[in-house]
Amino acid sequence: MLFKYGSDKIDVGKCNELIALTFGGVSVMNDHIPTSYPEQPMGDWINSFYRVHGVEARPFNFHSHHEYEIYFFHSGDCRYLINNRIYDLQPGDIILLDGMTLHKPNPQPGSTYIRSMIHFSPIWLKELLVILGTPNLLDPFQKLNNCLLRTGYDEAGICVDEGIKRISTLIANQAAELQQKGEKSDTSEAEIKLELVQLLVKIYKMSHKELAQHSNKRTEKEHHAEGIASWINGHYTEKVSLDRLAHEMNLSKYYASHVFKEVTGFTVMEYVMGCRFNQVKYLLEMEPEQTLGDVSRASGFESIAHFSRFFKEKAGITPSQYRKKRLKIGIS
């Protein structure tokens, strides 16, 4: 297997400390990390970002990706939308994401926003986890429906923070070695995998302790925004309008539009199109017998022309190219 490394320091606002490094070029449709990385071949499986500071000028878009994600919130004022749930983040919060559920951070303008992230492919770890007899280490990502672990920066939270930092440092060292020598050491991939497995063991233990429901008080606005998101999740394959949504939610159009934008950071129709886009990606990959017309209609698009144009604008490739790419990965 061919692995290449790249590194790129990200200047996001006023950064006091920032490690933003990539091991490989995982295909992440992710707008809370900058995208200016050197192109990497397919087959690279992990990237790590430690203590990213500030907010980029461009907005944080609703997104999904095939990799699992460990998101660690250090400080700031940020709400996080996962599907139709909204969380007010607290320092030390850890979010575990399966990637394919639509998600989006919404930091408040002008606030501090410091976070760390690891994205990794479960395929990359699968063989090692089987050998170790621990395939259940991925259960928190697969069975807990994108959960939040509230650590309050306790000992376990600090341990996860330090684990992400170690992985980022390992990746940085290996990237530098590859750049200087033109090749990576024989143990580089194994070192990163083993460090990640240790981090997953800690998270697995934490997830069992934290499964008890923690209180997450909702304001009236957050309650309404979650209701709107839930309604859209059940109707995005149909013809959706603000008039219909407001009528069925028993809200005024003005209030529904403004409260959703205020709480989530994006408009009702942006959310609708994000849901449709995610459904398209799922059907293209998981239902290869469906025609593009079938996929278009099943995802809520009224015309295949609009569907194709929208998909290429968002994904950078056509629906057919995306399907071939994902099916090739599945076969390999």
XYZ file of C-alpha atoms in Angstrom:
332
model
C 0.000 0.000 0.000
C 1.369 3.403 -0.952
C 1.266 6.117 1.710
C 2.303 9.697 1.215
C 2.480 12.398 3.791
C 1.854 16.097 3.572
C 1.971 18.927 6.062
C 0.506 22.379 5.988
C 0.417 25.047 8.657
C -2.950 26.761 8.773
C -3.174 30.467 9.496
C -6.710 30.916 10.825
C -7.144 34.248 12.555
C -4.703 34.854 15.391
C -3.214 31.483 16.167
C -1.241 31.068 19.391
C -0.654 27.359 18.899
C -1.535 25.333 15.860
C -0.571 22.006 14.468
C -2.453 21.218 11.324
C -0.979 18.208 9.637
C -2.191 15.572 7.311
C -1.165 11.949 6.949
C -2.470 11.258 3.520
C -5.251 12.997 1.712
C -8.457 11.533 3.057
C -11.400 12.635 0.958
C -12.982 14.812 3.628
C -15.847 17.123 2.674
C -15.201 19.093 5.806
C -15.518 22.831 6.210
C -14.206 23.249 9.707
C -10.704 22.491 8.429
C -8.947 24.413 5.654
C -8.722 22.670 2.313
C -5.426 23.961 0.909
C -3.520 20.675 1.006
C -1.291 19.138 -1.643
C -3.089 16.507 -3.698
C -2.569 12.985 -2.389
C -3.326 9.632 -4.030
C -6.253 7.518 -2.883
C -5.284 4.962 -0.286
C -4.258 7.351 2.503
C -6.341 6.930 5.592
C -5.868 9.451 8.400
C -5.401 13.129 9.135
C -5.097 15.043 12.378
C -5.511 18.689 13.392
C -4.438 19.787 16.874
C -5.695 22.968 18.543
C -6.968 24.784 15.468
C -7.709 28.393 16.443
C -10.207 30.880 15.105
C -12.816 30.970 12.402
C -12.138 31.176 8.689
C -13.635 33.979 6.636
C -15.718 31.502 4.655
C -18.734 29.976 6.421
C -18.796 26.524 7.968
C -20.870 24.429 5.588
C -23.042 21.445 6.411
C -21.035 18.412 5.380
C -20.441 14.682 5.608
C -17.525 12.354 4.876
C -16.744 8.642 4.830
C -14.196 8.780 7.648
C -14.941 8.501 11.353
C -14.204 11.662 13.297
C -13.016 12.426 16.818
C -13.732 16.087 17.536
C -12.383 17.688 20.741
C -13.656 21.114 21.808
C -11.118 23.142 23.801
C -12.746 26.536 24.249
C -15.041 29.123 22.716
C -18.721 29.751 22.096
C -20.046 27.179 19.653
C -23.184 25.228 18.917
C -22.793 21.969 17.011
C -25.549 20.569 14.807
C -25.548 16.820 14.175
C -28.434 15.706 12.004
C -31.340 17.244 13.926
C -29.685 17.601 17.349
C -28.066 20.818 18.571
C -25.398 20.860 21.275
C -24.054 23.871 23.169
C -20.426 22.839 23.506
C -18.449 23.043 26.732
C -14.640 22.813 27.116
C -13.567 19.183 27.130
C -16.520 17.965 25.047
C -15.734 15.107 22.670
C -17.963 14.357 19.695
C -17.744 10.974 17.976
C -19.051 11.034 14.409
C -19.642 8.274 11.895
C -18.980 10.891 9.211
C -21.980 10.162 7.016
C -24.434 11.937 9.309
C -24.622 15.588 8.292
C -22.946 17.835 10.836
C -21.851 21.431 11.216
C -20.219 23.633 13.873
C -21.667 27.096 14.375
C -19.167 29.209 16.361
C -20.430 32.623 17.365
C -18.903 35.535 15.402
C -15.976 37.129 17.187
C -15.675 34.337 19.750
C -12.680 32.171 20.507
C -12.970 28.809 18.782
C -10.329 26.170 19.517
C -10.795 22.535 18.526
C -8.844 19.410 17.581
C -9.885 16.680 15.158
C -8.855 13.292 13.882
C -10.440 11.767 10.779
C -9.642 8.125 10.089
C -10.921 5.369 7.867
C -12.284 2.297 9.669
C -11.131 0.236 6.678
C -7.544 1.252 7.429
C -7.770 -0.149 10.978
C -10.000 -3.150 10.343
C -7.299 -5.801 9.879
C -5.323 -4.669 12.930
C -8.418 -4.623 15.144
C -9.309 -8.164 14.052
C -5.775 -9.359 14.844
C -5.994 -7.708 18.272
C -9.422 -9.232 18.848
C -10.940 -5.784 19.421
C -13.244 -4.973 16.480
C -15.707 -3.561 19.046
C -13.423 -0.552 19.573
C -15.357 1.112 16.764
C -18.737 0.554 18.460
C -18.914 4.138 19.806
C -18.867 5.402 16.208
C -21.189 2.731 14.814
C -23.804 2.265 17.539
C -24.045 5.443 19.592
C -25.537 7.602 16.850
C -22.926 10.357 16.846
C -22.633 10.880 20.575
C -21.202 13.639 22.733
C -18.969 12.774 25.701
C -18.921 15.570 28.284
C -15.624 15.307 30.167
C -15.349 18.750 31.764
C -11.620 18.418 31.053
C -11.302 15.671 33.662
C -8.488 13.126 33.619
C -10.072 11.167 30.765
C -10.604 14.339 28.718
C -6.997 15.405 29.205
C -5.903 11.916 28.145
C -7.820 12.207 24.862
C -6.428 15.714 24.294
C -2.882 14.425 24.775
C -3.576 11.415 22.540
C -4.644 13.650 19.654
C -1.527 15.761 20.188
C 0.729 12.677 20.105
C -0.839 11.456 16.875
C -0.455 14.897 15.290
C 3.182 15.013 16.383
C 3.870 11.537 14.993
C 2.346 12.537 11.689
C 4.418 15.735 11.658
C 7.636 13.832 12.324
C 6.918 11.259 9.647
C 5.947 13.959 7.156
C 9.237 15.755 7.796
C 11.156 12.497 7.397
C 9.444 11.762 4.105
C 10.207 15.258 2.844
C 13.877 15.062 3.846
C 14.649 11.470 2.851
C 12.070 10.839 0.151
C 10.737 7.798 1.997
C 9.061 6.952 5.257
C 10.475 4.594 7.861
C 9.344 0.976 7.977
C 7.556 1.571 11.280
C 5.832 4.891 10.563
C 2.407 3.527 9.663
C 2.476 1.041 12.550
C 3.377 3.759 15.074
C 0.439 5.913 14.054
C -1.970 2.970 14.004
C -0.933 1.795 17.464
C -1.239 5.282 18.925
C -4.708 5.605 17.408
C -5.746 2.208 18.811
C -4.684 3.314 22.300
C -6.794 6.446 21.900
C -9.762 4.356 20.731
C -9.417 2.098 23.795
C -9.696 5.148 26.054
C -12.708 6.476 24.120
C -14.380 3.051 24.176
C -14.121 2.921 27.977
C -15.359 6.501 28.277
C -18.357 5.844 26.046
C -19.549 3.055 28.329
C -19.282 5.303 31.382
C -20.938 8.246 29.677
C -23.902 6.500 28.071
C -26.191 7.722 30.833
C -28.174 10.672 29.524
C -26.587 13.947 30.532
C -28.760 16.993 30.818
C -28.666 19.271 27.811
C -31.157 22.042 28.479
C -32.704 23.552 25.373
C -33.728 27.138 24.922
C -37.033 27.726 23.144
C -35.156 28.781 20.012
C -33.003 25.645 20.066
C -36.109 23.520 20.588
C -37.769 25.097 17.538
C -34.587 24.797 15.430
C -34.307 21.096 16.292
C -37.963 20.627 15.393
C -37.403 22.291 12.022
C -34.343 20.112 11.350
C -36.289 16.996 12.321
C -39.176 17.963 10.013
C -36.774 18.521 7.114
C -35.116 15.145 7.735
C -38.499 13.522 7.271
C -39.542 15.503 4.187
C -36.457 16.529 2.160
C -37.232 13.957 -0.539
C -40.520 15.780 -1.179
C -41.219 19.261 -2.497
C -40.191 21.524 0.381
C -41.057 25.181 0.798
C -40.780 27.590 3.698
C -44.555 28.107 3.472
C -45.232 24.406 3.935
C -42.692 24.003 6.724
C -44.008 26.998 8.670
C -47.608 25.833 8.274
C -46.917 22.275 9.444
C -44.701 23.469 12.326
C -47.297 26.084 13.327
C -44.686 28.856 13.132
C -44.537 32.079 11.164
C -42.339 32.017 8.052
C -40.244 34.882 9.401
C -39.666 33.236 12.770
C -38.927 29.790 11.309
C -36.423 31.215 8.852
C -34.666 33.500 11.304
C -34.531 31.182 14.316
C -33.079 28.351 12.209
C -30.420 30.636 10.752
C -29.595 32.097 14.177
C -29.208 28.744 15.916
C -27.604 26.653 13.156
C -25.803 29.257 11.064
C -27.394 28.346 7.744
C -30.717 28.740 5.986
C -33.587 26.276 5.813
C -32.927 25.574 2.128
C -29.201 25.101 2.703
C -30.124 22.393 5.203
C -32.613 20.827 2.787
C -30.003 20.702 0.024
C -27.416 19.312 2.435
C -29.778 16.448 3.294
C -30.442 15.796 -0.389
C -26.736 15.852 -1.215
C -25.979 13.339 1.520
C -28.777 11.060 0.294
C -27.431 11.260 -3.251
C -23.962 10.185 -2.102
C -25.449 7.286 -0.170
C -27.553 6.056 -3.103
C -24.744 6.429 -5.639
C -22.525 4.219 -3.511
C -24.957 1.767 -1.931
C -27.514 1.347 -4.741
C -25.388 0.897 -7.894
C -28.330 -0.547 -9.850
C -30.281 2.717 -9.576
C -30.035 5.038 -12.565
C -29.048 8.664 -12.081
C -32.664 9.576 -12.739
C -33.782 7.222 -9.962
C -31.219 8.706 -7.569
C -32.257 12.225 -8.484
C -35.950 11.604 -7.829
C -35.359 9.580 -4.655
C -33.318 12.453 -3.225
C -35.897 15.166 -3.841
C -34.595 16.788 -7.033
C -37.241 17.828 -9.540
C -34.974 17.544 -12.590
C -31.899 15.501 -13.404
C -30.253 18.605 -14.885
C -30.515 20.477 -11.574
C -29.373 17.356 -9.732
C -26.269 16.918 -11.915
C -25.362 20.609 -11.812
C -25.781 20.841 -8.034
C -23.790 17.663 -7.385
C -20.843 18.708 -9.531
C -20.814 22.142 -7.898
C -20.617 20.573 -4.431
C -18.496 17.481 -5.084
C -16.258 18.773 -7.873
C -17.017 15.704 -9.989
C -20.097 14.355 -11.767
C -22.433 11.837 -10.103
C -21.179 9.100 -12.449
C -17.558 9.854 -11.603
C -18.356 9.827 -7.890
C -20.090 6.444 -8.177
C -17.159 4.898 -10.054
C -14.713 6.304 -7.515
C -16.613 4.993 -4.476
C -17.316 1.583 -6.030
C -13.625 1.222 -6.865
C -12.743 1.874 -3.220
C -15.327 -0.680 -2.109
C -13.903 -3.341 -4.412
C -10.320 -2.690 -3.336
